[in-house]
Amino acid sequence: MTLDKTKVVYQIYPKSYKDTTGNGVGDLQGIIEKLPYLQDLGVDVIWLNPFYPSPQRDNGYDVSDYTAVNPLFGTMADFEALVHAGKAYGIELMLDMVLNHCSTEHEWFQKALAGDKFYQDFFILRDQPTDWVSKFGGSAWAPFGDTGKYYLHLFDKTQADLNWRNPHVREELFKVVNFWRDKGVKGFRFDVINLIGKDEELKDNPNFDGKPEYTDKPINHDYLKMLNKETFGRDQDSMTVGEMSFTDIPNCVQYSNPNSHELDMVFNFHHLKVDYDNGQKWTRKTFDFEELKTLFHTWGEGMSQGDGWSALFWNNHDQPRALNRFVDIKNFRNEGATMLAASIHLSRGTPYIYMGEEIGMIDPDYTSMSDYVDVESLNAYQEMLDKGKSPEEAFKIIQAKSRDNSRTPMQWDNTANAGFSTAKPWLKVGRSYQQINVASEKQGKIFPFYQKLIQLRKEMPLIAEGTYKAALSDSTKVYAFERKWQDQKLLVLNNFFAETVELDLPAAYQRGTVLISNYEEDALIDKILLKPYQTIAILAKV
Ligand code: TEU
């Protein structure tokens, strides 16, 4: 069970990758069709967002059957074919395990509602709700039928939190993971897994701006050790990642240090809140570079020193496209996309690429509220109106922040529906598809740059295994870090601005060699001029 640190993960939102049946929804066969493309890119693992039976209230994160395939995406035979075909292309699968909550349409919840005491103890039922709020707005408690009790739902009210304190619940959930292991699955991504360990006695949480009361509880670590021991820990070559909501470095070191026997790595989201005004998502603000740099440095060094391991990412299905947030895309889309890529692919951790990122996809630029479908966006819009924002203002915020921004269909070519489907897609294609699509970008600047970064990680233990140290910490424009491994070291400079920046190159690197850059190579002298969004990695001897 040693993590292979040369691997790179590619995330696919199955609904939006490739539709082969003509129903406007992507499917498992569509992913099989694109395996040669993924092999060409060079990725090793694909993480699939949930494709299980679900009422799709939260796009599959409301699971009503954990061990089946939603007919929308195909059949179990299609899934088995995907595992098989993947192995032939050297690509393993990573499945999304939503074990904190299940859909209220799941038979466990239905039996509980019907009065079955055994299943009632699968959920978190209380006579008196706490003041907790749902991540999707409103109270986190809803009436449990007409019993007078309330059930906890940290997300939508159709996503009921499971009671991990009940050994029967744990046993059932471990069975779910083992079901997929038996199908040949080696990788697992665990949804909001630092929220599973709730206290027996739930306390109010009046200060809801900070870390919620129920996050990173000590018992959470115990549950992860059990999960490891009873499921994926039995495979030599498993790969696991936990999605950690509102977490901190000490907990993440513990979750991911190999001696803890919990998980291989962790996602945290702090760096994607640097454009939140006052920590609030439904606001608009230019990103704060100081905050971003400091977060990367403290996390990079903290995880390196504690022998923890991070999943590194700019994009996923819950985030607007990073290009829209951090880059002047009108003038520097290619430079910005390649710089963002290098800033994580050359860093310490496992890089994740979200579908379309490798061709520099951007937000869809929708013009009407009726184009949005995500439950979180729809609730947030209503809440903003209720609190007195004008529809124009509220719409602008949705445009910038909606999760639908990254969920739009993959842009394969410039034909109808971007080559994603022959039918009207479930979610409208982005307006940029005529210019930004796989067919044209494969000869462009971004896709080949990703290929090169992935290749470098495979060739150089310095990149895959080296330590991380902050560099040029005072720079107000450049995020820089240093990697070290045996007798090699690497300095990575990333200019986060649309302007040229001059800086002093540390002496040790003045006679170094350029490993990779997104501009023509520069001669290395004591002063270096970084062009807009330039990234450059300089290799030297220790
Ligand atoms: O997301 C967890 C989470 O905390 C989200 O609130 C996330 O921070 C937010 O969407 C950003 O706006 C996971 C899944 O990734 C997400 O798609 C699910 O909706 C959620 O869990 C519930 O399962």
PDB file of C-alpha atoms in Angstrom, residues 70-289:
ATOM      1  CA  ASN A  70     -27.990   4.511 -13.093  1.00  0.00           C
ATOM      2  CA  PRO A  71     -29.564   3.552 -16.457  1.00  0.00           C
ATOM      3  CA  LEU A  72     -28.944   7.153 -17.501  1.00  0.00           C
ATOM      4  CA  PHE A  73     -25.238   6.247 -17.765  1.00  0.00           C
ATOM      5  CA  GLY A  74     -25.490   2.623 -18.964  1.00  0.00           C
ATOM      6  CA  THR A  75     -25.453  -0.806 -17.367  1.00  0.00           C
ATOM      7  CA  MET A  76     -23.246  -2.782 -15.009  1.00  0.00           C
ATOM      8  CA  ALA A  77     -21.910  -4.557 -18.104  1.00  0.00           C
ATOM      9  CA  ASP A  78     -20.835  -1.159 -19.469  1.00  0.00           C
ATOM     10  CA  PHE A  79     -19.093  -0.451 -16.191  1.00  0.00           C
ATOM     11  CA  GLU A  80     -17.272  -3.770 -16.284  1.00  0.00           C
ATOM     12  CA  ALA A  81     -16.276  -3.068 -19.877  1.00  0.00           C
ATOM     13  CA  LEU A  82     -14.890   0.299 -18.771  1.00  0.00           C
ATOM     14  CA  VAL A  83     -12.763  -1.279 -16.021  1.00  0.00           C
ATOM     15  CA  HIS A  84     -11.497  -3.835 -18.500  1.00  0.00           C
ATOM     16  CA  ALA A  85     -10.796  -1.378 -21.320  1.00  0.00           C
ATOM     17  CA  GLY A  86      -9.168   1.032 -18.857  1.00  0.00           C
ATOM     18  CA  LYS A  87      -6.696  -1.616 -17.761  1.00  0.00           C
ATOM     19  CA  ALA A  88      -5.783  -2.234 -21.405  1.00  0.00           C
ATOM     20  CA  TYR A  89      -4.901   1.461 -21.725  1.00  0.00           C
ATOM     21  CA  GLY A  90      -3.044   1.521 -18.419  1.00  0.00           C
ATOM     22  CA  ILE A  91      -5.789   3.587 -16.822  1.00  0.00           C
ATOM     23  CA  GLU A  92      -7.325   2.718 -13.448  1.00  0.00           C
ATOM     24  CA  LEU A  93     -10.639   3.995 -12.128  1.00  0.00           C
ATOM     25  CA  MET A  94     -11.281   5.994  -8.997  1.00  0.00           C
ATOM     26  CA  LEU A  95     -14.903   5.916  -7.824  1.00  0.00           C
ATOM     27  CA  ASP A  96     -16.687   8.555  -5.846  1.00  0.00           C
ATOM     28  CA  MET A  97     -17.979   7.175  -2.540  1.00  0.00           C
ATOM     29  CA  VAL A  98     -20.654   9.330  -0.967  1.00  0.00           C
ATOM     30  CA  LEU A  99     -20.708   7.774   2.486  1.00  0.00           C
ATOM     31  CA  ASN A 100     -21.635  10.753   4.663  1.00  0.00           C
ATOM     32  CA  HIS A 101     -25.222  10.762   3.458  1.00  0.00           C
ATOM     33  CA  CYS A 102     -27.623   8.941   1.172  1.00  0.00           C
ATOM     34  CA  SER A 103     -30.704   9.970  -0.752  1.00  0.00           C
ATOM     35  CA  THR A 104     -33.976  10.010   1.133  1.00  0.00           C
ATOM     36  CA  GLU A 105     -35.148   7.679  -1.648  1.00  0.00           C
ATOM     37  CA  HIS A 106     -32.625   5.056  -0.527  1.00  0.00           C
ATOM     38  CA  GLU A 107     -34.394   2.007   0.895  1.00  0.00           C
ATOM     39  CA  TRP A 108     -32.689   2.536   4.280  1.00  0.00           C
ATOM     40  CA  PHE A 109     -34.370   5.907   4.658  1.00  0.00           C
ATOM     41  CA  GLN A 110     -37.663   4.648   3.268  1.00  0.00           C
ATOM     42  CA  LYS A 111     -37.728   1.740   5.742  1.00  0.00           C
ATOM     43  CA  ALA A 112     -36.831   4.123   8.549  1.00  0.00           C
ATOM     44  CA  LEU A 113     -39.676   6.420   7.580  1.00  0.00           C
ATOM     45  CA  ALA A 114     -42.047   3.461   7.516  1.00  0.00           C
ATOM     46  CA  GLY A 115     -41.223   2.920  11.199  1.00  0.00           C
ATOM     47  CA  ASP A 116     -38.457   0.299  11.092  1.00  0.00           C
ATOM     48  CA  LYS A 117     -36.394   0.964  14.249  1.00  0.00           C
ATOM     49  CA  PHE A 118     -33.327  -0.857  12.891  1.00  0.00           C
ATOM     50  CA  TYR A 119     -33.117   1.544   9.961  1.00  0.00           C
ATOM     51  CA  GLN A 120     -34.076   4.590  11.994  1.00  0.00           C
ATOM     52  CA  ASP A 121     -30.764   4.141  13.754  1.00  0.00           C
ATOM     53  CA  PHE A 122     -29.049   4.498  10.333  1.00  0.00           C
ATOM     54  CA  PHE A 123     -29.795   8.219  10.453  1.00  0.00           C
ATOM     55  CA  ILE A 124     -29.267  11.094  12.836  1.00  0.00           C
ATOM     56  CA  LEU A 125     -32.642  11.742  14.412  1.00  0.00           C
ATOM     57  CA  ARG A 126     -33.274  14.215  17.209  1.00  0.00           C
ATOM     58  CA  ASP A 127     -36.264  15.619  19.064  1.00  0.00           C
ATOM     59  CA  GLN A 128     -34.628  19.031  19.176  1.00  0.00           C
ATOM     60  CA  PRO A 129     -32.712  20.300  16.157  1.00  0.00           C
ATOM     61  CA  THR A 130     -29.446  22.242  16.639  1.00  0.00           C
ATOM     62  CA  ASP A 131     -28.875  25.582  14.934  1.00  0.00           C
ATOM     63  CA  TRP A 132     -26.783  23.998  12.143  1.00  0.00           C
ATOM     64  CA  VAL A 133     -27.323  25.290   8.621  1.00  0.00           C
ATOM     65  CA  SER A 134     -27.255  23.207   5.474  1.00  0.00           C
ATOM     66  CA  LYS A 135     -24.378  23.839   3.025  1.00  0.00           C
ATOM     67  CA  PHE A 136     -27.076  24.395   0.435  1.00  0.00           C
ATOM     68  CA  GLY A 137     -28.978  26.948   2.520  1.00  0.00           C
ATOM     69  CA  GLY A 138     -31.600  26.830   5.276  1.00  0.00           C
ATOM     70  CA  SER A 139     -31.682  24.636   8.381  1.00  0.00           C
ATOM     71  CA  ALA A 140     -29.740  21.356   8.347  1.00  0.00           C
ATOM     72  CA  TRP A 141     -32.723  19.597   9.954  1.00  0.00           C
ATOM     73  CA  ALA A 142     -36.004  18.514   8.390  1.00  0.00           C
ATOM     74  CA  PRO A 143     -39.075  16.884   9.945  1.00  0.00           C
ATOM     75  CA  PHE A 144     -38.803  13.099   9.920  1.00  0.00           C
ATOM     76  CA  GLY A 145     -42.225  12.165   8.596  1.00  0.00           C
ATOM     77  CA  ASP A 146     -44.894  12.853  11.186  1.00  0.00           C
ATOM     78  CA  THR A 147     -42.867  11.426  14.087  1.00  0.00           C
ATOM     79  CA  GLY A 148     -42.182  14.855  15.581  1.00  0.00           C
ATOM     80  CA  LYS A 149     -38.453  14.130  15.204  1.00  0.00           C
ATOM     81  CA  TYR A 150     -35.971  15.780  12.847  1.00  0.00           C
ATOM     82  CA  TYR A 151     -33.275  14.176  10.665  1.00  0.00           C
ATOM     83  CA  LEU A 152     -29.935  15.794   9.939  1.00  0.00           C
ATOM     84  CA  HIS A 153     -28.987  16.782   6.389  1.00  0.00           C
ATOM     85  CA  LEU A 154     -25.780  18.802   6.113  1.00  0.00           C
ATOM     86  CA  PHE A 155     -26.499  19.145   2.372  1.00  0.00           C
ATOM     87  CA  ASP A 156     -29.839  19.103   0.552  1.00  0.00           C
ATOM     88  CA  LYS A 157     -32.870  17.917   2.502  1.00  0.00           C
ATOM     89  CA  THR A 158     -32.969  14.872   0.220  1.00  0.00           C
ATOM     90  CA  GLN A 159     -29.441  13.925   1.398  1.00  0.00           C
ATOM     91  CA  ALA A 160     -29.847  12.428   4.891  1.00  0.00           C
ATOM     92  CA  ASP A 161     -26.673  12.114   6.984  1.00  0.00           C
ATOM     93  CA  LEU A 162     -25.787   8.560   7.944  1.00  0.00           C
ATOM     94  CA  ASN A 163     -25.096   7.590  11.541  1.00  0.00           C
ATOM     95  CA  TRP A 164     -21.520   6.262  11.528  1.00  0.00           C
ATOM     96  CA  ARG A 165     -21.718   5.592  15.275  1.00  0.00           C
ATOM     97  CA  ASN A 166     -23.952   2.647  14.413  1.00  0.00           C
ATOM     98  CA  PRO A 167     -21.745  -0.396  13.596  1.00  0.00           C
ATOM     99  CA  HIS A 168     -24.400  -1.707  11.171  1.00  0.00           C
ATOM    100  CA  VAL A 169     -24.069   1.464   9.122  1.00  0.00           C
ATOM    101  CA  ARG A 170     -20.309   1.086   8.936  1.00  0.00           C
ATOM    102  CA  GLU A 171     -20.647  -2.552   7.981  1.00  0.00           C
ATOM    103  CA  GLU A 172     -23.054  -1.704   5.143  1.00  0.00           C
ATOM    104  CA  LEU A 173     -20.825   1.088   3.852  1.00  0.00           C
ATOM    105  CA  PHE A 174     -17.704  -1.088   3.948  1.00  0.00           C
ATOM    106  CA  LYS A 175     -19.652  -3.651   1.918  1.00  0.00           C
ATOM    107  CA  VAL A 176     -20.289  -0.956  -0.685  1.00  0.00           C
ATOM    108  CA  VAL A 177     -16.577  -0.221  -1.090  1.00  0.00           C
ATOM    109  CA  ASN A 178     -15.802  -3.942  -1.262  1.00  0.00           C
ATOM    110  CA  PHE A 179     -18.474  -4.454  -3.906  1.00  0.00           C
ATOM    111  CA  TRP A 180     -16.591  -2.098  -6.218  1.00  0.00           C
ATOM    112  CA  ARG A 181     -13.208  -3.527  -5.225  1.00  0.00           C
ATOM    113  CA  ASP A 182     -14.498  -6.901  -6.371  1.00  0.00           C
ATOM    114  CA  LYS A 183     -15.168  -5.327  -9.767  1.00  0.00           C
ATOM    115  CA  GLY A 184     -11.488  -4.420 -10.066  1.00  0.00           C
ATOM    116  CA  VAL A 185     -11.656  -0.836  -8.829  1.00  0.00           C
ATOM    117  CA  LYS A 186      -8.465   0.339  -7.096  1.00  0.00           C
ATOM    118  CA  GLY A 187      -9.177   3.992  -6.518  1.00  0.00           C
ATOM    119  CA  PHE A 188     -11.657   5.750  -4.239  1.00  0.00           C
ATOM    120  CA  ARG A 189     -12.500   9.379  -3.663  1.00  0.00           C
ATOM    121  CA  PHE A 190     -14.435   9.824  -0.434  1.00  0.00           C
ATOM    122  CA  ASP A 191     -16.930  12.665  -0.454  1.00  0.00           C
ATOM    123  CA  VAL A 192     -16.863  15.064   2.553  1.00  0.00           C
ATOM    124  CA  ILE A 193     -15.258  12.295   4.558  1.00  0.00           C
ATOM    125  CA  ASN A 194     -14.154  14.564   7.426  1.00  0.00           C
ATOM    126  CA  LEU A 195     -17.810  15.107   8.344  1.00  0.00           C
ATOM    127  CA  ILE A 196     -18.735  11.481   9.058  1.00  0.00           C
ATOM    128  CA  GLY A 197     -17.704  11.471  12.723  1.00  0.00           C
ATOM    129  CA  LYS A 198     -20.422  13.301  14.593  1.00  0.00           C
ATOM    130  CA  ASP A 199     -20.516  13.599  18.372  1.00  0.00           C
ATOM    131  CA  GLU A 200     -23.085  11.637  20.285  1.00  0.00           C
ATOM    132  CA  GLU A 201     -24.416  14.837  21.733  1.00  0.00           C
ATOM    133  CA  LEU A 202     -24.718  17.493  19.033  1.00  0.00           C
ATOM    134  CA  LYS A 203     -23.954  21.042  20.069  1.00  0.00           C
ATOM    135  CA  ASP A 204     -25.122  24.357  18.673  1.00  0.00           C
ATOM    136  CA  ASN A 205     -22.697  26.178  16.429  1.00  0.00           C
ATOM    137  CA  PRO A 206     -23.556  29.886  16.593  1.00  0.00           C
ATOM    138  CA  ASN A 207     -20.370  31.095  14.842  1.00  0.00           C
ATOM    139  CA  PHE A 208     -21.100  29.638  11.442  1.00  0.00           C
ATOM    140  CA  ASP A 209     -18.506  31.681   9.568  1.00  0.00           C
ATOM    141  CA  GLY A 210     -15.650  29.601  10.871  1.00  0.00           C
ATOM    142  CA  LYS A 211     -15.041  25.885  10.928  1.00  0.00           C
ATOM    143  CA  PRO A 212     -18.323  24.068  11.604  1.00  0.00           C
ATOM    144  CA  GLU A 213     -18.644  22.220  14.891  1.00  0.00           C
ATOM    145  CA  TYR A 214     -18.975  18.788  13.302  1.00  0.00           C
ATOM    146  CA  THR A 215     -15.771  18.897  11.226  1.00  0.00           C
ATOM    147  CA  ASP A 216     -12.553  16.838  11.780  1.00  0.00           C
ATOM    148  CA  LYS A 217     -13.733  15.235  15.024  1.00  0.00           C
ATOM    149  CA  PRO A 218     -11.150  12.847  16.567  1.00  0.00           C
ATOM    150  CA  ILE A 219     -13.520   9.920  16.000  1.00  0.00           C
ATOM    151  CA  ASN A 220     -13.370  10.679  12.295  1.00  0.00           C
ATOM    152  CA  HIS A 221      -9.799   9.379  12.254  1.00  0.00           C
ATOM    153  CA  ASP A 222     -10.925   6.170  13.951  1.00  0.00           C
ATOM    154  CA  TYR A 223     -13.576   5.603  11.297  1.00  0.00           C
ATOM    155  CA  LEU A 224     -11.050   6.124   8.513  1.00  0.00           C
ATOM    156  CA  LYS A 225      -8.698   3.567  10.057  1.00  0.00           C
ATOM    157  CA  MET A 226     -11.589   1.076  10.143  1.00  0.00           C
ATOM    158  CA  LEU A 227     -12.541   1.853   6.554  1.00  0.00           C
ATOM    159  CA  ASN A 228      -8.935   1.363   5.483  1.00  0.00           C
ATOM    160  CA  LYS A 229      -8.573  -1.927   7.336  1.00  0.00           C
ATOM    161  CA  GLU A 230     -11.870  -3.408   6.158  1.00  0.00           C
ATOM    162  CA  THR A 231     -11.689  -2.315   2.522  1.00  0.00           C
ATOM    163  CA  PHE A 232      -9.027  -0.723   0.279  1.00  0.00           C
ATOM    164  CA  GLY A 233      -6.197  -1.321   2.779  1.00  0.00           C
ATOM    165  CA  ARG A 234      -6.323  -4.928   1.621  1.00  0.00           C
ATOM    166  CA  ASP A 235      -5.126  -3.976  -1.874  1.00  0.00           C
ATOM    167  CA  GLN A 236      -1.453  -3.387  -2.522  1.00  0.00           C
ATOM    168  CA  ASP A 237      -2.092  -0.835  -5.249  1.00  0.00           C
ATOM    169  CA  SER A 238      -5.088   1.119  -4.023  1.00  0.00           C
ATOM    170  CA  MET A 239      -5.248   4.913  -4.304  1.00  0.00           C
ATOM    171  CA  THR A 240      -7.480   6.939  -2.019  1.00  0.00           C
ATOM    172  CA  VAL A 241      -8.297  10.565  -1.530  1.00  0.00           C
ATOM    173  CA  GLY A 242     -10.561  12.226   0.994  1.00  0.00           C
ATOM    174  CA  GLU A 243     -12.458  15.409   0.331  1.00  0.00           C
ATOM    175  CA  MET A 244     -11.946  17.524   3.443  1.00  0.00           C
ATOM    176  CA  SER A 245     -14.319  20.354   4.081  1.00  0.00           C
ATOM    177  CA  PHE A 246     -13.009  23.303   6.204  1.00  0.00           C
ATOM    178  CA  THR A 247     -10.001  21.371   7.407  1.00  0.00           C
ATOM    179  CA  ASP A 248      -6.540  22.202   8.791  1.00  0.00           C
ATOM    180  CA  ILE A 249      -2.942  21.037   8.351  1.00  0.00           C
ATOM    181  CA  PRO A 250      -2.566  18.915  11.525  1.00  0.00           C
ATOM    182  CA  ASN A 251      -5.694  16.929  10.672  1.00  0.00           C
ATOM    183  CA  CYS A 252      -4.660  16.556   7.037  1.00  0.00           C
ATOM    184  CA  VAL A 253      -1.213  15.329   8.041  1.00  0.00           C
ATOM    185  CA  GLN A 254      -2.921  12.758  10.203  1.00  0.00           C
ATOM    186  CA  TYR A 255      -5.396  11.724   7.489  1.00  0.00           C
ATOM    187  CA  SER A 256      -2.662  11.209   4.903  1.00  0.00           C
ATOM    188  CA  ASN A 257       0.547  10.271   6.738  1.00  0.00           C
ATOM    189  CA  PRO A 258       1.307   6.652   5.741  1.00  0.00           C
ATOM    190  CA  ASN A 259       1.780   5.674   9.393  1.00  0.00           C
ATOM    191  CA  SER A 260      -1.816   6.588  10.231  1.00  0.00           C
ATOM    192  CA  HIS A 261      -3.280   3.998   7.864  1.00  0.00           C
ATOM    193  CA  GLU A 262      -6.138   6.280   6.916  1.00  0.00           C
ATOM    194  CA  LEU A 263      -5.982   7.693   3.360  1.00  0.00           C
ATOM    195  CA  ASP A 264      -3.307   8.325   0.721  1.00  0.00           C
ATOM    196  CA  MET A 265      -4.119  11.992   0.280  1.00  0.00           C
ATOM    197  CA  VAL A 266      -6.494  14.849   0.947  1.00  0.00           C
ATOM    198  CA  PHE A 267      -8.245  17.646  -0.876  1.00  0.00           C
ATOM    199  CA  ASN A 268      -8.573  20.961   0.900  1.00  0.00           C
ATOM    200  CA  PHE A 269     -10.281  24.051  -0.492  1.00  0.00           C
ATOM    201  CA  HIS A 270      -8.662  26.998   1.236  1.00  0.00           C
ATOM    202  CA  HIS A 271      -6.826  28.188  -1.903  1.00  0.00           C
ATOM    203  CA  LEU A 272     -10.134  28.353  -3.764  1.00  0.00           C
ATOM    204  CA  LYS A 273     -11.645  30.792  -1.300  1.00  0.00           C
ATOM    205  CA  VAL A 274      -9.158  33.609  -1.927  1.00  0.00           C
ATOM    206  CA  ASP A 275     -11.729  35.345  -4.122  1.00  0.00           C
ATOM    207  CA  TYR A 276     -14.485  35.121  -1.496  1.00  0.00           C
ATOM    208  CA  ASP A 277     -15.376  38.437   0.102  1.00  0.00           C
ATOM    209  CA  ASN A 278     -15.267  37.983   3.873  1.00  0.00           C
ATOM    210  CA  GLY A 279     -15.144  34.223   3.482  1.00  0.00           C
ATOM    211  CA  GLN A 280     -18.547  34.227   1.790  1.00  0.00           C
ATOM    212  CA  LYS A 281     -18.985  32.311  -1.455  1.00  0.00           C
ATOM    213  CA  TRP A 282     -21.900  34.284  -2.923  1.00  0.00           C
ATOM    214  CA  THR A 283     -19.914  37.464  -3.437  1.00  0.00           C
ATOM    215  CA  ARG A 284     -17.587  38.791  -6.104  1.00  0.00           C
ATOM    216  CA  LYS A 285     -13.992  39.823  -5.449  1.00  0.00           C
ATOM    217  CA  THR A 286     -10.669  39.824  -7.320  1.00  0.00           C
ATOM    218  CA  PHE A 287      -8.473  37.075  -5.899  1.00  0.00           C
ATOM    219  CA  ASP A 288      -6.086  37.975  -3.110  1.00  0.00           C
ATOM    220  CA  PHE A 289      -2.612  36.945  -4.269  1.00  0.00           C
TER     221      PHE A 289
END
